[in-house]
XYZ file of C-alpha atoms in Angstrom:
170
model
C 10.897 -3.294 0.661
C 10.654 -6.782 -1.612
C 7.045 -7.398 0.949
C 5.746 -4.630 0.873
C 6.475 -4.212 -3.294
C 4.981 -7.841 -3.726
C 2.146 -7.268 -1.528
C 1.118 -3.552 -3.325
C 1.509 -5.060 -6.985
C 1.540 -8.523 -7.350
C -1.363 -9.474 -8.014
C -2.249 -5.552 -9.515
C -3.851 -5.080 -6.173
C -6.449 -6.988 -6.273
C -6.201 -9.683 -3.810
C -7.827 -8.739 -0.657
C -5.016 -9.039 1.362
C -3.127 -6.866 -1.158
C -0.535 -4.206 0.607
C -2.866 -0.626 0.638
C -1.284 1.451 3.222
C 2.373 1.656 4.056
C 2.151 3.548 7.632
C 6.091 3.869 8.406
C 8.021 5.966 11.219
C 8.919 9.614 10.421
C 12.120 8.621 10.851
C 12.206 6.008 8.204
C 10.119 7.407 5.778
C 11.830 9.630 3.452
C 14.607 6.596 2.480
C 11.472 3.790 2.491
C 9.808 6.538 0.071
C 13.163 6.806 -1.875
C 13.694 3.377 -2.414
C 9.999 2.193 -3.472
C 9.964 4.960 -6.012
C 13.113 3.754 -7.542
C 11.941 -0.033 -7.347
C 8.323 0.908 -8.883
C 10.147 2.323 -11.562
C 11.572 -1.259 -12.430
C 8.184 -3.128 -12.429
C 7.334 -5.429 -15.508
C 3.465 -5.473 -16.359
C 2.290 -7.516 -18.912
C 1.456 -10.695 -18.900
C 1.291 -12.974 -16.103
C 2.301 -15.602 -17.391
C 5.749 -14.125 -18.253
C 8.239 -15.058 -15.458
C 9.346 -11.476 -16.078
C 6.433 -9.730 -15.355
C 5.499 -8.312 -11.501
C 1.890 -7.028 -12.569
C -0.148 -8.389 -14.902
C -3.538 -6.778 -16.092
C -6.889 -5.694 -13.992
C -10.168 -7.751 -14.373
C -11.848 -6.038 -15.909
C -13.006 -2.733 -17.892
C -14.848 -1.853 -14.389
C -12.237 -1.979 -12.421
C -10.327 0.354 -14.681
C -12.223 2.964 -14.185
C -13.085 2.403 -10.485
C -8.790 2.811 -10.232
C -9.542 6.153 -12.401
C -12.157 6.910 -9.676
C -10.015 6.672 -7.055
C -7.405 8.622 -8.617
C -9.288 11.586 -8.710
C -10.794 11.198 -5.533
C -7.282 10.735 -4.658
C -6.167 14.272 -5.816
C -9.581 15.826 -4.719
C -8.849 14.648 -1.224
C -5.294 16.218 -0.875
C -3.501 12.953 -1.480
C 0.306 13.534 -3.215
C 0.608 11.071 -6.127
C 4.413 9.969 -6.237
C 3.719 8.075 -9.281
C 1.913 5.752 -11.376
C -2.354 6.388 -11.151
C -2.395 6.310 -15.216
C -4.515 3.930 -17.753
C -1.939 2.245 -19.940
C -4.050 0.513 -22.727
C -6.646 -1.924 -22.085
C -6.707 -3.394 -18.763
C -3.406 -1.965 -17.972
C -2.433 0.584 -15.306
C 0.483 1.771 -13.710
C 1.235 0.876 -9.882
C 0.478 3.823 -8.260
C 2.453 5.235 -5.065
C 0.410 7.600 -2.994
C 1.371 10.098 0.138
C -1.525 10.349 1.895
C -2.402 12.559 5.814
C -4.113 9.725 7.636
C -7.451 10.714 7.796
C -7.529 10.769 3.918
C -11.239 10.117 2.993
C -10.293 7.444 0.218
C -8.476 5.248 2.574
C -11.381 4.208 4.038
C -12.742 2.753 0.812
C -11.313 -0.970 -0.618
C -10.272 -0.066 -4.348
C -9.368 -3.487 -5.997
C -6.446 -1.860 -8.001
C -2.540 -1.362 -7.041
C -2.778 1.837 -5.204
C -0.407 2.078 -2.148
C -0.947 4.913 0.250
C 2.383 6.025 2.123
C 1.179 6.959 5.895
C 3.485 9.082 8.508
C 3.435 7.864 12.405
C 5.317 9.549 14.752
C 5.380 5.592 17.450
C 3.626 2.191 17.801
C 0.691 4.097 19.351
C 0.154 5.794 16.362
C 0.580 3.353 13.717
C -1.898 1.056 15.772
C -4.031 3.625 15.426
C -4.101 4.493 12.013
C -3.891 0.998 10.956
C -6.951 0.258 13.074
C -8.871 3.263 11.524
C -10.670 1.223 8.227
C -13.900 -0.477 8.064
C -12.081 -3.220 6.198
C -8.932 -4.830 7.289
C -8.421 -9.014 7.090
C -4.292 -9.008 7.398
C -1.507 -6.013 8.768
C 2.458 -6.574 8.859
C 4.812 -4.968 10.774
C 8.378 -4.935 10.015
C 10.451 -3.593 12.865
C 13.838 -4.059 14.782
C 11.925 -3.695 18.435
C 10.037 -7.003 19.410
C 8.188 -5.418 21.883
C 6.736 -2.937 19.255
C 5.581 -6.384 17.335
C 4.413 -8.414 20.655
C 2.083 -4.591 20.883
C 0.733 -5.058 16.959
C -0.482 -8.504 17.840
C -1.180 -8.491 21.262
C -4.674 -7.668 22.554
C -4.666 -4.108 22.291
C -2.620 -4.125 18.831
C -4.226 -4.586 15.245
C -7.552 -5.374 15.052
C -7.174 -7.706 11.627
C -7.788 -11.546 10.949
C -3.884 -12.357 10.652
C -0.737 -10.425 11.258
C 2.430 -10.952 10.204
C 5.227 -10.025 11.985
C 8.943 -9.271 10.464
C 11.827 -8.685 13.282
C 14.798 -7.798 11.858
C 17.892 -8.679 13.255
């Protein structure tokens, strides 16, 4: 939960190694769901400087409205916003939680903004898969209890990124 929330919003998203899809087990999803909507709730944004504050502003005006974009492609597409996805004042928007089918059209583009799109799989195979399925892609993580589902993400036929991380619990 603390990685993936740091990795969606710390830096507002805009990091290109910035968490954009959370693809979790059926099995796990509606409590990983439960507890990053209650935890996004509790996010500071303001300034960065502020030891308080999580997110701190976009960029720029541009990429305000390219989040805005995406938000209505978003909805267009058949993507479920959980919450966040609004303009707060200035460079300021809310962190954004997204259910998304995994084939939604948007995923496929890089939006420089803190957008996180919540993905089903049903195993390994098809989390490889889906996590494989972008144009873009320099880091994945995989936090599991099996090690042999993490030797598969990294191993020759797992994901296809620069660097993966992998989390074991114990």
């Amino acid at each position: 939960l603390r990685g993936t929330l740091f990795g969606s919003v710390g830096t507002a998203g805009q990091r290109c190694t910035s968490t954009r899809r959370l693809i979790m087990q059926k099995n796990v999803a509606p409590i990983l769901t439960e507890k990053l909507l209650k935890a996004y709730k509790q996010i500071k944004i303001g300034d960065p400087m502020n030891s308080e504050t999580l997110m701190g502003p976009l960029v720029n005006e541009a990429a305000v409205k390219e989040m805005m974009n995406a938000m209505d492609k978003i909805k267009e597409q058949g993507g479920k916003v959980l919450c966040g996805g609004k303009h707060i004042k200035g460079l300021f928007v809310e962190p954004t939680i997204v259910r998304a089918k995994k084939d939604l059209p948007i995923m496929q583009e890089e939006t420089f903004a803190p957008i996180l799109y919540l993905v089903e799989a049903k195993d390994i195979e098809e989390t490889i898969a889906i996590n494989n399925d972008v144009p873009q892609g320099l880091s994945s993580s995989i936090f599991t209890t099996k090690l042999q589902a993490a030797e598969r993400f990294i191993g020759p036929e797992g994901s296809d990124c620069g660097i993966a991380n992998i989390n074991v619990a114990t």
